[in-house]
mmCIF file of C-alpha atoms in Angstrom:
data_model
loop_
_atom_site.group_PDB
_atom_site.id
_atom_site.type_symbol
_atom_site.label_atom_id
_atom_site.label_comp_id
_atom_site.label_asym_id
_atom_site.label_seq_id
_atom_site.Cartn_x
_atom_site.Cartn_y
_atom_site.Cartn_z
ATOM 1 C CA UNK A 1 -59.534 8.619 16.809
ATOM 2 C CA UNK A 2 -57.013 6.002 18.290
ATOM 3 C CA UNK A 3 -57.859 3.498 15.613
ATOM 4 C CA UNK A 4 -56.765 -0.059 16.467
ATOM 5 C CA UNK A 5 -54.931 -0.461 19.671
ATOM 6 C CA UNK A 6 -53.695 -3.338 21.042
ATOM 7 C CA UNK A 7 -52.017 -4.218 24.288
ATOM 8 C CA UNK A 8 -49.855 -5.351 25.638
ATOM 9 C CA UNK A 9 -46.955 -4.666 23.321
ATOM 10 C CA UNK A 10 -44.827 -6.467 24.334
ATOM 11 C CA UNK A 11 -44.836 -10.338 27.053
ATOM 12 C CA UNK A 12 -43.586 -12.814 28.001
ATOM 13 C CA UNK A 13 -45.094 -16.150 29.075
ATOM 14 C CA UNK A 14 -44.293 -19.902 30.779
ATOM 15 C CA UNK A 15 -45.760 -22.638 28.684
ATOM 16 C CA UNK A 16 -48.999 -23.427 30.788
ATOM 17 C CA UNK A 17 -50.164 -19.922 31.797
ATOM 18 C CA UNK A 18 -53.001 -18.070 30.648
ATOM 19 C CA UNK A 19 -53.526 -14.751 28.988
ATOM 20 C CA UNK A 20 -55.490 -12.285 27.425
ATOM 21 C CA UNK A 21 -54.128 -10.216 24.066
ATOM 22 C CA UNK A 22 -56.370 -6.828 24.018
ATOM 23 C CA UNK A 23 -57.708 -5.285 20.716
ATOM 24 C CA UNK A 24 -59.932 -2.544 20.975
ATOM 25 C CA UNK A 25 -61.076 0.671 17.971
ATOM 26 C CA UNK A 26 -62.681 3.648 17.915
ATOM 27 C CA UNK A 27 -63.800 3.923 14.330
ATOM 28 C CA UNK A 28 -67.361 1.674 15.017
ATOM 29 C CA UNK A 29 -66.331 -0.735 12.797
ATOM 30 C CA UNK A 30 -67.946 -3.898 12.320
ATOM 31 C CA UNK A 31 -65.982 -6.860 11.333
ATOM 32 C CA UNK A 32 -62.762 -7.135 13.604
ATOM 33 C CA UNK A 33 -59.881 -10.225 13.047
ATOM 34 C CA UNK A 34 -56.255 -11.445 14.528
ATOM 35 C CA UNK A 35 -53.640 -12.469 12.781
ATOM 36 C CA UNK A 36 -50.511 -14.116 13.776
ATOM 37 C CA UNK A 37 -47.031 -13.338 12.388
ATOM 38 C CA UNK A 38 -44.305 -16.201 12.057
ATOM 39 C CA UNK A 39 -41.240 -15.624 10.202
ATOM 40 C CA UNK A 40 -40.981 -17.182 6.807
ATOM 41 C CA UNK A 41 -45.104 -17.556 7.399
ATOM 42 C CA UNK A 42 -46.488 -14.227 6.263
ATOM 43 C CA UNK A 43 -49.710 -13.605 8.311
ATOM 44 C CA UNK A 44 -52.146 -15.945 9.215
ATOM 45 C CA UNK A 45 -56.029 -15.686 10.386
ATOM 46 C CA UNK A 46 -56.498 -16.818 14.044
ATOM 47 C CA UNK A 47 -60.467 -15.836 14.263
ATOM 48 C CA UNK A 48 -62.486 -12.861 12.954
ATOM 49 C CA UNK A 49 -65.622 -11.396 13.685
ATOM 50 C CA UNK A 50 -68.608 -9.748 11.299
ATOM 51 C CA UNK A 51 -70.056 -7.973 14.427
ATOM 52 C CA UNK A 52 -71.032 -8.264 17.912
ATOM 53 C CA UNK A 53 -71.648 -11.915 18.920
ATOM 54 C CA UNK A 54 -70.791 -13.357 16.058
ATOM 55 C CA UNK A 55 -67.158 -14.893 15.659
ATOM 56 C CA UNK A 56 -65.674 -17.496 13.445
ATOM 57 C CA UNK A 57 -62.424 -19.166 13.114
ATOM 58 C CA UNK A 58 -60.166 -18.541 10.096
ATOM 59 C CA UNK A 59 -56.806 -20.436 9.507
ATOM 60 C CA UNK A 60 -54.728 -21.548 12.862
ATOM 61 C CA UNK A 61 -57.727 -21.460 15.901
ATOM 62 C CA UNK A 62 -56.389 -23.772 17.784
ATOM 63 C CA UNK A 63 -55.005 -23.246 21.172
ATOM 64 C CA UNK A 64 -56.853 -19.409 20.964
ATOM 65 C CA UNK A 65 -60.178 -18.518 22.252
ATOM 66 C CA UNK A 66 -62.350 -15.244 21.291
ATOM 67 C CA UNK A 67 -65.500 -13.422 22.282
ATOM 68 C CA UNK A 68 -67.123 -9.971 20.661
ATOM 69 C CA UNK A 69 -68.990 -8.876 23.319
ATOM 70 C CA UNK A 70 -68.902 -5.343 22.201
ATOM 71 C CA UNK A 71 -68.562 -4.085 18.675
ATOM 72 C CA UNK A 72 -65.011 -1.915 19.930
ATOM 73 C CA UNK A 73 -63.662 -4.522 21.646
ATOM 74 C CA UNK A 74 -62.496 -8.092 20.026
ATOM 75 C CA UNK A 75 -59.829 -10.133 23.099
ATOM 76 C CA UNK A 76 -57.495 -13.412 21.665
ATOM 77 C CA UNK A 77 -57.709 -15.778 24.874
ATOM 78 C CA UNK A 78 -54.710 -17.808 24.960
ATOM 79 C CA UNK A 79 -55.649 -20.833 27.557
ATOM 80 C CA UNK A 80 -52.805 -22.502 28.160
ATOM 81 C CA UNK A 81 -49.590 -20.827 26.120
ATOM 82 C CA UNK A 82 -47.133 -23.406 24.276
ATOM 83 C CA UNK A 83 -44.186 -22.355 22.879
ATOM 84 C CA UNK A 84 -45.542 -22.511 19.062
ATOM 85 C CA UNK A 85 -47.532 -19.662 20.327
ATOM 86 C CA UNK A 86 -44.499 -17.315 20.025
ATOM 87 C CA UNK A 87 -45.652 -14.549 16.777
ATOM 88 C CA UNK A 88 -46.514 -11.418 16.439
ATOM 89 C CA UNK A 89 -50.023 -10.934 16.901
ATOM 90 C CA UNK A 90 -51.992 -8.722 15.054
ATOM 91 C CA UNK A 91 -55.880 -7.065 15.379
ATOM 92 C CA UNK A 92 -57.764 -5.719 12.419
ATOM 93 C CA UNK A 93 -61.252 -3.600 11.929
ATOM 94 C CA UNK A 94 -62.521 -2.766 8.863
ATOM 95 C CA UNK A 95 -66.411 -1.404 8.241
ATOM 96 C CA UNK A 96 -68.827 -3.586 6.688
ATOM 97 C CA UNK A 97 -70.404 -2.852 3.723
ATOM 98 C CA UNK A 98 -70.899 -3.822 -0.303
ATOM 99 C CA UNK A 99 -67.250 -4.351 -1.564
ATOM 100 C CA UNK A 100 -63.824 -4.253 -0.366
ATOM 101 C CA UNK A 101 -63.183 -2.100 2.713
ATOM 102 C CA UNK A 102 -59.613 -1.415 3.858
ATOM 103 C CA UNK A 103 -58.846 -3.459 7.330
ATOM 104 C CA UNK A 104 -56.723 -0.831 9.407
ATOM 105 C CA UNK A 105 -54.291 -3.090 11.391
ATOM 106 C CA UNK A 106 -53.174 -2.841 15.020
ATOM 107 C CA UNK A 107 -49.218 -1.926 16.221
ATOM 108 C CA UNK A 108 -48.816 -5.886 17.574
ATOM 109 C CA UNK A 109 -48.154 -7.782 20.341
ATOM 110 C CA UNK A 110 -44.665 -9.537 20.354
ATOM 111 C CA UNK A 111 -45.376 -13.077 22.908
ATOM 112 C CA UNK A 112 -42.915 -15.009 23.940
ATOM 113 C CA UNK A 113 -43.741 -18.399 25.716
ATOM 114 C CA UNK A 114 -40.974 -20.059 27.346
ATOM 115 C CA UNK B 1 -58.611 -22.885 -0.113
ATOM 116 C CA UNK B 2 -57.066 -20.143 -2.006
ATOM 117 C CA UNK B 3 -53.165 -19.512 -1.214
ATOM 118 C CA UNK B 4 -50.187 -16.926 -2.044
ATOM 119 C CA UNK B 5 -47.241 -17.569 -2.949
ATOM 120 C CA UNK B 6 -44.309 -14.755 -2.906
ATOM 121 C CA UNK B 7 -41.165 -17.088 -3.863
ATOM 122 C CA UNK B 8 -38.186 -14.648 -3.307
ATOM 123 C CA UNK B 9 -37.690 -13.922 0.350
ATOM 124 C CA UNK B 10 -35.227 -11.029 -0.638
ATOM 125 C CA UNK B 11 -34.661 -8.605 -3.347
ATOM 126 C CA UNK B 12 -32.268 -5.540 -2.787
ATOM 127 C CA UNK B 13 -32.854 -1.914 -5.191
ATOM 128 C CA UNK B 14 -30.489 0.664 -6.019
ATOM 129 C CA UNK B 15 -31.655 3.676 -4.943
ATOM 130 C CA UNK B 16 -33.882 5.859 -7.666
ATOM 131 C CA UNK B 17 -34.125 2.428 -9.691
ATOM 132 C CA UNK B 18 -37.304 0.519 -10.317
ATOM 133 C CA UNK B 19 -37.758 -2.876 -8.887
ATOM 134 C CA UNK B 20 -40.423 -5.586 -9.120
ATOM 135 C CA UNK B 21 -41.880 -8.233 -6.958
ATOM 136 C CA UNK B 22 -43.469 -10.820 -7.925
ATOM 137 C CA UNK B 23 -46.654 -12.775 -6.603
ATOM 138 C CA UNK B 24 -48.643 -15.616 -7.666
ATOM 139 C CA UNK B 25 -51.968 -17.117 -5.755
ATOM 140 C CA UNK B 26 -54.482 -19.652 -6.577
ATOM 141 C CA UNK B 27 -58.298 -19.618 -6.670
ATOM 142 C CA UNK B 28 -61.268 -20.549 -7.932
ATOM 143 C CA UNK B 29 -63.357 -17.846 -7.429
ATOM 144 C CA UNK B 30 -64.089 -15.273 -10.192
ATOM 145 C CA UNK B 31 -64.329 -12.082 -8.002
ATOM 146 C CA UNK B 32 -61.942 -11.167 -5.611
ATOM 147 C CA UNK B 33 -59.703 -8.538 -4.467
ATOM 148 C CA UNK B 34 -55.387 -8.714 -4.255
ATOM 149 C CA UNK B 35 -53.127 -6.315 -2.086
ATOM 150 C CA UNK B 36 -50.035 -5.340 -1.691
ATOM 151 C CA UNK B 37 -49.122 -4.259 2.339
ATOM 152 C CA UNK B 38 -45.499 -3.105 3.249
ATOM 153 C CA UNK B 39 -44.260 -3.541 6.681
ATOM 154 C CA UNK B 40 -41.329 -1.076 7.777
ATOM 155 C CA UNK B 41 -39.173 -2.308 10.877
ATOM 156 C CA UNK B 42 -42.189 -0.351 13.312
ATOM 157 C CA UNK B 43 -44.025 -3.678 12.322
ATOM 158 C CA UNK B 44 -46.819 -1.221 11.512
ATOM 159 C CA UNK B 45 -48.959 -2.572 8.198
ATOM 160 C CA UNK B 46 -49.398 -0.167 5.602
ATOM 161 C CA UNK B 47 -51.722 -0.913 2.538
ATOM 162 C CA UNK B 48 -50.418 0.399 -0.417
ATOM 163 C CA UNK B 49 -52.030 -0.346 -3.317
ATOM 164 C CA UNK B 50 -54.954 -3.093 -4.292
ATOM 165 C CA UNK B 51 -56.348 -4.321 -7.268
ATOM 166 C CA UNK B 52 -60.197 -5.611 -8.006
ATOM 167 C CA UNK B 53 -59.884 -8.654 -9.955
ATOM 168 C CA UNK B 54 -63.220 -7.418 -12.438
ATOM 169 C CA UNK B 55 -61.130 -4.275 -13.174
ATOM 170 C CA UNK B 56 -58.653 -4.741 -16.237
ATOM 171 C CA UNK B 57 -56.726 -1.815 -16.103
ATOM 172 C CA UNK B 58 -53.498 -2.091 -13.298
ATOM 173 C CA UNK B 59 -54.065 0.012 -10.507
ATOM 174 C CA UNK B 60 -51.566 2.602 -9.403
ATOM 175 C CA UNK B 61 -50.641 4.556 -6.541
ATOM 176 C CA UNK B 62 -47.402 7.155 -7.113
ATOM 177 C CA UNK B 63 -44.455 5.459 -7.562
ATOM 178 C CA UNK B 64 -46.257 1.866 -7.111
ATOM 179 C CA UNK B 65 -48.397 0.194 -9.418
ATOM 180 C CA UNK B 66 -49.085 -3.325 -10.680
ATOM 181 C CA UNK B 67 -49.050 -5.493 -13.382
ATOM 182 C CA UNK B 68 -52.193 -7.940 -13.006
ATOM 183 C CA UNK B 69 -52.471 -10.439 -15.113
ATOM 184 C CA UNK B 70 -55.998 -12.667 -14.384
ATOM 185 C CA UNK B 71 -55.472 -15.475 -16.308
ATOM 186 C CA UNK B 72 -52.127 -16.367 -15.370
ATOM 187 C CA UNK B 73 -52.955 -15.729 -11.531
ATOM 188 C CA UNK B 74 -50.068 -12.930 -11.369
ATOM 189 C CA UNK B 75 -49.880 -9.894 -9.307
ATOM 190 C CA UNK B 76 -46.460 -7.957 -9.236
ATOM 191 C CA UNK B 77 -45.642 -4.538 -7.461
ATOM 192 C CA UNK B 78 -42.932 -2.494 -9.052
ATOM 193 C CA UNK B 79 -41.820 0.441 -6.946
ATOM 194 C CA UNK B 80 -40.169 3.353 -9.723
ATOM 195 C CA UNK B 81 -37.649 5.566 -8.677
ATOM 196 C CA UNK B 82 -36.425 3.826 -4.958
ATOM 197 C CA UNK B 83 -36.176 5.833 -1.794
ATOM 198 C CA UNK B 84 -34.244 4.553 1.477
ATOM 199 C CA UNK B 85 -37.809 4.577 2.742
ATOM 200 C CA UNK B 86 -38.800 1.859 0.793
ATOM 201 C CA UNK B 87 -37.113 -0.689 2.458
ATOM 202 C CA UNK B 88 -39.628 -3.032 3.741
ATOM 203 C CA UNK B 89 -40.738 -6.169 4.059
ATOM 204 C CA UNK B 90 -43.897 -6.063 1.638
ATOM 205 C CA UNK B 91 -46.944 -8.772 1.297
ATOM 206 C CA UNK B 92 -49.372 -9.848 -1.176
ATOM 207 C CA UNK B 93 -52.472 -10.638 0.222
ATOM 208 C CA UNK B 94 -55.873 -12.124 -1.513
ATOM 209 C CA UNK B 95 -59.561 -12.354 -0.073
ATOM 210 C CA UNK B 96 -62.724 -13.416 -1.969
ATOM 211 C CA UNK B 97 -65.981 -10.829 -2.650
ATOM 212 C CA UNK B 98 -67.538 -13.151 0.186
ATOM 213 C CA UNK B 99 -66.312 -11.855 4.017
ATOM 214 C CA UNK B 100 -64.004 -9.752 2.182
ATOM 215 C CA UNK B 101 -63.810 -7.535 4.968
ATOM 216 C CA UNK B 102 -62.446 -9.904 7.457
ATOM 217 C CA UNK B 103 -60.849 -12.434 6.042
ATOM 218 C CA UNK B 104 -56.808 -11.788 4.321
ATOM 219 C CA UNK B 105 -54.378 -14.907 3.055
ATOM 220 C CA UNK B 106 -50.936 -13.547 2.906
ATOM 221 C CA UNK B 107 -48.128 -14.792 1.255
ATOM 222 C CA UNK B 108 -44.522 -15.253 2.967
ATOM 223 C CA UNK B 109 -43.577 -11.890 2.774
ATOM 224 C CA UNK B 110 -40.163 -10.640 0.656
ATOM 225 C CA UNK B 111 -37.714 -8.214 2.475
ATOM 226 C CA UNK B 112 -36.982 -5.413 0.152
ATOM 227 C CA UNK B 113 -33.564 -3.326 0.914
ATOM 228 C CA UNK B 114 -32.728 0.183 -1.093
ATOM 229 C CA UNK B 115 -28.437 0.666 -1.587
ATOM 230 C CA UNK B 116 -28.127 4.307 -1.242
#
């Protein structure tokens, strides 16, 4: 299994342009989220999803789109990128179920809007 | 909303000495679950120990374990017996029984360093 990949790693954007941040896994799990990484911030809940179809915003939506069309594949949408979109971002899965189940996290994908 | 607060941004460890961070959060649910994540300069996120709020007894994991005090809205990691590979930035994180799966509020994050 390749677990959570994301790409790209790394980019690099001019305020204005669009962009899609890729999250796919391999481990069928059902509920997917991102996260965005400030310094000084900790991490923060952009949107998640509890399955195909189905998404919901958590914390800091705004300015970031999502879809699940899929249940291995979960895409941020950033419409028009503004430099307080700089982070890390970060993709999580974690299976559904009764109870806690751990979220496996992503590697990130450093953006940088100019 | 529920929210976590890690108030020291820094803490630095001798190496093979015991260190603690501390963690505080708010809520008003009854049933929840608390974390504690490390994240090494690969940026990758490593869970390494939790802690269900209806379980008394302080969960440990090796050298890690907690001290979780409910009423008081306290959860504190101390790492026994440092290695260099400690050195970290580490997270407490909270999220409720309800969409416990998707759903984590982190705090700020402290940046742990180990003195050989």
């Amino acid at each position: 299994n390749a677990g959570v990949t994301q790409t790209p790693k790394f980019q690099v954007l001019k305020t204005g342009q669009s962009m899609t941040l890729q999250c796919a896994q391999d481990m069928n799990h059902e509920y997917m989220s991102w996260y965005r990484q400030d310094p000084g911030m900790g991490l923060r809940l952009i949107h998640y999803s509890v399955g195909a179809g189905i998404t919901d915003q958590g914390e800091v939506p705004n300015g970031y789109n999502v879809s699940r069309s899929t249940t291995e594949d979960f895409p941020l949408r950033l419409l028009s990128a503004a430099p307080s979109q700089t982070s890390v971002y970060f993709c999580a899965s974690s299976p559904s179920g009764r109870g806690f189940n751990e979220q496996f996290f992503g590697p990130g994908t450093r953006l940088t809007v100019l | 909303a529920q929210t976590v607060t890690q108030s020291q941004p820094e803490m630095s460890v001798q190496e093979a000495e015991t260190v603690t961070l501390s963690c505080t959060y708010d809520t008003s649910e009854s049933d929840y679950y608390l974390f504690w994540y490390k994240q090494p300069p690969s940026r990758q996120m490593i869970l390494v120990i939790r802690q269900e709020a209806y379980k008394q007894q302080n969960a440990t994991e090796n050298r890690f374990s907690v001290n979780f005090q409910k009423a008081a809205k306290s959860f504190s990691l101390k790492i026994s017996d440092s290695q260099l590979g400690d050195a970290a930035m580490y997270f407490c994180a909270y999220t409720g029984r309800i969409g416990a799966n998707s759903k984590l509020t982190f705090g700020k994050g402290i940046t742990l360093s180990v003195r050989p």
